[in-house]
PDB file of C-alpha atoms in Angstrom:
ATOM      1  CA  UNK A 162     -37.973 -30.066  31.113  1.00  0.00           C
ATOM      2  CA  UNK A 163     -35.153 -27.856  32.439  1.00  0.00           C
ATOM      3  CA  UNK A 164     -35.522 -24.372  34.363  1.00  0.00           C
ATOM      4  CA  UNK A 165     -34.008 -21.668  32.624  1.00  0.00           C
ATOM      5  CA  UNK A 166     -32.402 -19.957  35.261  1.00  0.00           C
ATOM      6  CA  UNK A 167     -29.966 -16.113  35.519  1.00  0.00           C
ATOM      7  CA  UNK A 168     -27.326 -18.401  35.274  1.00  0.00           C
ATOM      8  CA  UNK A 169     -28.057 -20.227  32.055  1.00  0.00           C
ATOM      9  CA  UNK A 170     -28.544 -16.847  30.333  1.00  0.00           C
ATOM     10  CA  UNK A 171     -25.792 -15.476  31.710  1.00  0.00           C
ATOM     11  CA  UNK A 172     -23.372 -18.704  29.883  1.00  0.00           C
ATOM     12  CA  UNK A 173     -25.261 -18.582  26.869  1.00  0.00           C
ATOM     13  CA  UNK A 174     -24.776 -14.502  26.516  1.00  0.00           C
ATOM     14  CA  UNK A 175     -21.031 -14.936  27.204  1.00  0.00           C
ATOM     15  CA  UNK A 176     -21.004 -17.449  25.010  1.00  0.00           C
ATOM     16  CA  UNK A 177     -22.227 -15.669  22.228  1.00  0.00           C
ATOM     17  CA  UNK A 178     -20.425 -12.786  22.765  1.00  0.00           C
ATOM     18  CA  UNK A 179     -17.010 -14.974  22.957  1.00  0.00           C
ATOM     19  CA  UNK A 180     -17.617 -16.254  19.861  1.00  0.00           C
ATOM     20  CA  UNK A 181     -18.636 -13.205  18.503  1.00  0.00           C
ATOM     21  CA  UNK A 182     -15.705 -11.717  19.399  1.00  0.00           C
ATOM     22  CA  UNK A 183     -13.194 -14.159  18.300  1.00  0.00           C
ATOM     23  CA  UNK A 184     -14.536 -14.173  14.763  1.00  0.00           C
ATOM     24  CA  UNK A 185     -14.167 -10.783  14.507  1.00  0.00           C
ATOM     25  CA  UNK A 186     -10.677 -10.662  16.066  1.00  0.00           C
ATOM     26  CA  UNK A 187      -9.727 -13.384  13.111  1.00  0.00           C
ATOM     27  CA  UNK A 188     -11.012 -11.274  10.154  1.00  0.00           C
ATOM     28  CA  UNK A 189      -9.083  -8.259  11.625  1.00  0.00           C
ATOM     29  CA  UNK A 190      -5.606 -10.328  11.613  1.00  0.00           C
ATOM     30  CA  UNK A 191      -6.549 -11.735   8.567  1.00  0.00           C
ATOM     31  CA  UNK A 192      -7.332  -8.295   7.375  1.00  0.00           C
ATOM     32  CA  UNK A 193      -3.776  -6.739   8.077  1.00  0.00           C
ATOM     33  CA  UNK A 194      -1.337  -9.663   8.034  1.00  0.00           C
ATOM     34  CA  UNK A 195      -2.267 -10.787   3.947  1.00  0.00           C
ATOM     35  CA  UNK A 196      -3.211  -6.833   2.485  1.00  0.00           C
ATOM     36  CA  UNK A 197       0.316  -5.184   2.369  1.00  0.00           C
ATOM     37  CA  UNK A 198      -1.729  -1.475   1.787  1.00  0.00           C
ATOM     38  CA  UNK A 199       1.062  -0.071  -0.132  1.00  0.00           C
ATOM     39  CA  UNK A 200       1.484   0.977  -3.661  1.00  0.00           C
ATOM     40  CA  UNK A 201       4.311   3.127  -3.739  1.00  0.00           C
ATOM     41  CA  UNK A 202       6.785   3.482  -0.473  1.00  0.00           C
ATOM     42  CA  UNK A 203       6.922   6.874  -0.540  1.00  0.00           C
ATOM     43  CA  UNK A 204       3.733   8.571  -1.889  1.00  0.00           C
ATOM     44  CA  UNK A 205       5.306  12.228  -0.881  1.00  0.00           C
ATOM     45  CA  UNK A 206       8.373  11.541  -3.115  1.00  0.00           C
ATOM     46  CA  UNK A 207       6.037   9.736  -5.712  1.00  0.00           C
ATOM     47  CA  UNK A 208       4.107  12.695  -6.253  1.00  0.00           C
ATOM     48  CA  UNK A 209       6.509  14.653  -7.271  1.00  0.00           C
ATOM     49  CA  UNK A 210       6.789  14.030 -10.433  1.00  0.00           C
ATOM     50  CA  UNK A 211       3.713  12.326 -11.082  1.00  0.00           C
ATOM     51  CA  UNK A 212       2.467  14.686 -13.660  1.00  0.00           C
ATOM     52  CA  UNK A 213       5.266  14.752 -15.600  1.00  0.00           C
ATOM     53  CA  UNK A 214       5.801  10.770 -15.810  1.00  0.00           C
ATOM     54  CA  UNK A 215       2.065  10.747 -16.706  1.00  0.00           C
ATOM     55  CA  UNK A 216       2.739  13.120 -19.616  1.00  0.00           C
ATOM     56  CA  UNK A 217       5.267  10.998 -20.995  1.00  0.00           C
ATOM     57  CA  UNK A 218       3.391   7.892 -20.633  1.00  0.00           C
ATOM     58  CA  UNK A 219       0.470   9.317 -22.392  1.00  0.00           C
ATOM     59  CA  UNK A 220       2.691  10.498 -25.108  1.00  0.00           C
ATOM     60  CA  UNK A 221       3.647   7.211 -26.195  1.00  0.00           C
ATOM     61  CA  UNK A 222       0.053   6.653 -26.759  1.00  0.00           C
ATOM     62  CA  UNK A 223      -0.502   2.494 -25.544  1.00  0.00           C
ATOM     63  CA  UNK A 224      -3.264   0.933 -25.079  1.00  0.00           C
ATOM     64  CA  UNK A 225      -3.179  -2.344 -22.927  1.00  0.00           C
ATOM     65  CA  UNK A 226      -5.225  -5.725 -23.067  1.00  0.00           C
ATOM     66  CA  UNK A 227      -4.684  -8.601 -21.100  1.00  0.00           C
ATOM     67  CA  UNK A 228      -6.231 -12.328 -20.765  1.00  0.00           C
ATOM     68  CA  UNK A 229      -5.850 -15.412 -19.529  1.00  0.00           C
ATOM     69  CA  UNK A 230      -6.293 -18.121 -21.422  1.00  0.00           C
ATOM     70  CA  UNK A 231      -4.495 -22.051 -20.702  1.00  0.00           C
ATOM     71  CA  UNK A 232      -2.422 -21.092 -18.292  1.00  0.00           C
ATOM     72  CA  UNK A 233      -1.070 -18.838 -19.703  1.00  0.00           C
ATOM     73  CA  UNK A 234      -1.269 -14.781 -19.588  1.00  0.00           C
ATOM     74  CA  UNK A 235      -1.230 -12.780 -22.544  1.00  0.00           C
ATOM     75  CA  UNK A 236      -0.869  -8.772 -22.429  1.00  0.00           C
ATOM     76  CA  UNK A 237      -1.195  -7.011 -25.773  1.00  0.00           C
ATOM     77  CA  UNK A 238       0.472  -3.603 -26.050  1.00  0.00           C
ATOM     78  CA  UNK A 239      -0.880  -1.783 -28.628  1.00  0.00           C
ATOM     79  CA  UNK A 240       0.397   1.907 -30.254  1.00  0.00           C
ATOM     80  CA  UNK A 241      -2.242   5.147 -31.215  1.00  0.00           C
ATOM     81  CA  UNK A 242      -2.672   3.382 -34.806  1.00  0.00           C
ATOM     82  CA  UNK A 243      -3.882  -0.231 -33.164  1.00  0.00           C
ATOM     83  CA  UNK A 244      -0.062  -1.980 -34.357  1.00  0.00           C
ATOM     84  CA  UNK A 245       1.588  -4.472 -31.721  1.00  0.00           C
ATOM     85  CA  UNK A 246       4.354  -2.938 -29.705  1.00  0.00           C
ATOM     86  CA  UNK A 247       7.748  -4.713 -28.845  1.00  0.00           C
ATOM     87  CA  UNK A 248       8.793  -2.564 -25.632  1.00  0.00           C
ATOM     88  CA  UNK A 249      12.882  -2.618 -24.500  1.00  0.00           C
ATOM     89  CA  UNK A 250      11.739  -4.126 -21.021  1.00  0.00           C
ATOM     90  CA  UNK A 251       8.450  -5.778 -19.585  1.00  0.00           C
ATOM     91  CA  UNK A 252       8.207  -6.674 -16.176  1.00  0.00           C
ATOM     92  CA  UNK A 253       5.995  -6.330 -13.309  1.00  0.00           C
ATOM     93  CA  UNK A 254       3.509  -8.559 -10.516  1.00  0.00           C
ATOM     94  CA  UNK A 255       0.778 -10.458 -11.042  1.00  0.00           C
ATOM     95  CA  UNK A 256      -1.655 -10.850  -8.221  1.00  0.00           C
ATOM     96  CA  UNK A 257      -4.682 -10.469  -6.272  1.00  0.00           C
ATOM     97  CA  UNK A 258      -5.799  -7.006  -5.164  1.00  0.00           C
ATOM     98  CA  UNK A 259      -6.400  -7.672  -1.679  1.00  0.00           C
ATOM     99  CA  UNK A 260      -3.126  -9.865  -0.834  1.00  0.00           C
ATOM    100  CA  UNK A 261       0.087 -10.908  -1.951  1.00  0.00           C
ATOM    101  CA  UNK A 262      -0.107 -14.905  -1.149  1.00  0.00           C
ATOM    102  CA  UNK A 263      -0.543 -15.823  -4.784  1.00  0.00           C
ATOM    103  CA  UNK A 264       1.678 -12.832  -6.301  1.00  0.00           C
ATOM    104  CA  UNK A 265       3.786 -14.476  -9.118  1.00  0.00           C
ATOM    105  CA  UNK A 266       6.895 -12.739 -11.071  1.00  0.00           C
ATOM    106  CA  UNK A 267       5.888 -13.960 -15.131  1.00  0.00           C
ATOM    107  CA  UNK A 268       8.705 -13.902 -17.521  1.00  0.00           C
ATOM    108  CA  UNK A 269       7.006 -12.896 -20.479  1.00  0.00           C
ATOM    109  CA  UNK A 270       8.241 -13.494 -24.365  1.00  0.00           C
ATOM    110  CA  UNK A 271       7.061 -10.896 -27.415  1.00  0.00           C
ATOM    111  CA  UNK A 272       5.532 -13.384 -29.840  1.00  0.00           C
ATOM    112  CA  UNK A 273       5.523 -10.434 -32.330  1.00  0.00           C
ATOM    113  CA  UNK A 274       1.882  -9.716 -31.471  1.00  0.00           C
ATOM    114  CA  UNK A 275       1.464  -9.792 -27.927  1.00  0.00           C
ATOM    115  CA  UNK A 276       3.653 -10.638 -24.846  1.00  0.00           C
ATOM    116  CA  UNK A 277       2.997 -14.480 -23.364  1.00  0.00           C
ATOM    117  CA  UNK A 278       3.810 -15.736 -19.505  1.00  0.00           C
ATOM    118  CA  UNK A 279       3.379 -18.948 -17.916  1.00  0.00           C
ATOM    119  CA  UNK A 280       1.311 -18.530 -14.952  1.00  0.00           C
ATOM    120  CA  UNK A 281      -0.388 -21.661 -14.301  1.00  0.00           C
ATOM    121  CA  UNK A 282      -4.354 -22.186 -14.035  1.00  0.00           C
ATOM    122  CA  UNK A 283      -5.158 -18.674 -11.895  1.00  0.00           C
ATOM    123  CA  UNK A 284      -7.869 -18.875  -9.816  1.00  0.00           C
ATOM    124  CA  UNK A 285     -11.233 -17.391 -10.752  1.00  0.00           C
ATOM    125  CA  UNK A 286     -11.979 -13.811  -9.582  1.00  0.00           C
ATOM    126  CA  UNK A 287     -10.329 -10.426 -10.016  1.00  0.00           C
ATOM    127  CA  UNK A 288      -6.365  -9.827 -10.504  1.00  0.00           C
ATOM    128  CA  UNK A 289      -4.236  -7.374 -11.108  1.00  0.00           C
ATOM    129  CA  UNK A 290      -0.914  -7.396 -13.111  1.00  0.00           C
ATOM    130  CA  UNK A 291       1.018  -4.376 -11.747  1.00  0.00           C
ATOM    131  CA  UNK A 292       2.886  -4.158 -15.233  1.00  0.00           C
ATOM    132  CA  UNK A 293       6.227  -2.105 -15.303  1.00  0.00           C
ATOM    133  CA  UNK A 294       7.838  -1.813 -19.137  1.00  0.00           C
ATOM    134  CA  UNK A 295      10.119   0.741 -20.941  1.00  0.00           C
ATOM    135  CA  UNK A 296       9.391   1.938 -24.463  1.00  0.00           C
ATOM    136  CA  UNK A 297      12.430   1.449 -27.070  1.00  0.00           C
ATOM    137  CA  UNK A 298      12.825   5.228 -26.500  1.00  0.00           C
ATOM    138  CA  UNK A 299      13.651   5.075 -22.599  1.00  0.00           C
ATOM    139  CA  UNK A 300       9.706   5.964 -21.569  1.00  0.00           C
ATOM    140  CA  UNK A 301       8.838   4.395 -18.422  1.00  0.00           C
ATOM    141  CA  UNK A 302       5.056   2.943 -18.632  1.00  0.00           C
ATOM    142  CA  UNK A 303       3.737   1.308 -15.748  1.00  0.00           C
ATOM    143  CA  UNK A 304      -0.225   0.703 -15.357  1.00  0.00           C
ATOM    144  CA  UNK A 305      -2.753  -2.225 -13.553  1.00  0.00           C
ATOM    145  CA  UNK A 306      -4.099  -4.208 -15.692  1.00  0.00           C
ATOM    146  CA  UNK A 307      -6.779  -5.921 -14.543  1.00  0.00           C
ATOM    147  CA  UNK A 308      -8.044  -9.572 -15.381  1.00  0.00           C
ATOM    148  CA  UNK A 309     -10.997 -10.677 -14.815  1.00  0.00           C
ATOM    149  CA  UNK A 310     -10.643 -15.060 -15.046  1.00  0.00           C
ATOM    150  CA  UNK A 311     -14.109 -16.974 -15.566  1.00  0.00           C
ATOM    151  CA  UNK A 312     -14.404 -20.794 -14.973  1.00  0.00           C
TER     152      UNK A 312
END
């Protein structure tokens, strides 16, 4: 059996520490190089007429749904009395909340009662589709849905 001596401790301390340190300098690059922290550029100029686009939105009185289902994703847009509605544009992200690595652009198609995008198999876990549409009267409606996919 080996003596433990100061200088043992010493290596195994720095050791430790090195390691310790390292991990934690990976996270924190990890951290800020995949989470982009942004929602709007400009939140100042954003706010300015946040109330007022809110008002509208509300007005036209939608409710959203999404799943995911085959590979595909489905978002149902529904008005105040439950019908389907066909908007004049649909558009918008889908993604994780944390980073944009597996952010995807769907092209979605109206089937007449909800609007249908390839996206593949998505991963299980949380995502948000950052959808941006325009009702058939020029209202702009944007909102995060989010999807919650289960293997």
């Amino acid at each position: 059996m080996r003596e433990i001596t100061g200088k043992h401790v010493l290596i195994g301390t720095v050791s430790a520490f090195a390691v310790i340190i390292g991990v934690n300098v990976f996270m924190a690059v990890q951290a800020v190089r995949t989470f982009p922290g942004l929602e709007v550029k400009n939140s100042y100029v954003a706010s300015q007429t946040f109330d007022h686009d809110k008002a509208l939105q509300e007005a036209l009185g939608w409710t959203i749904e999404a799943n995911d289902e085959d590979g595909k994703l489905y978002i149902f847009i529904r008005d105040a009395n439950g019908n389907p509605v066909q908007a004049a544009e649909m558009g918008g992200t889908l993604g994780r909340a944390t980073n944009v690595v597996e952010d995807q652009t769907p092209e979605f198609t109206f089937n007449g009662e909800a609007y249908v995008a390839e996206t593949g198999e998505l991963a299980e876990g949380n995502w948000n589709y950052r959808m941006v549409a325009t009702a058939q009267d020029g209202t702009p409606f944007k909102q995060r849905v989010i999807i919650h996919v289960k293997r």
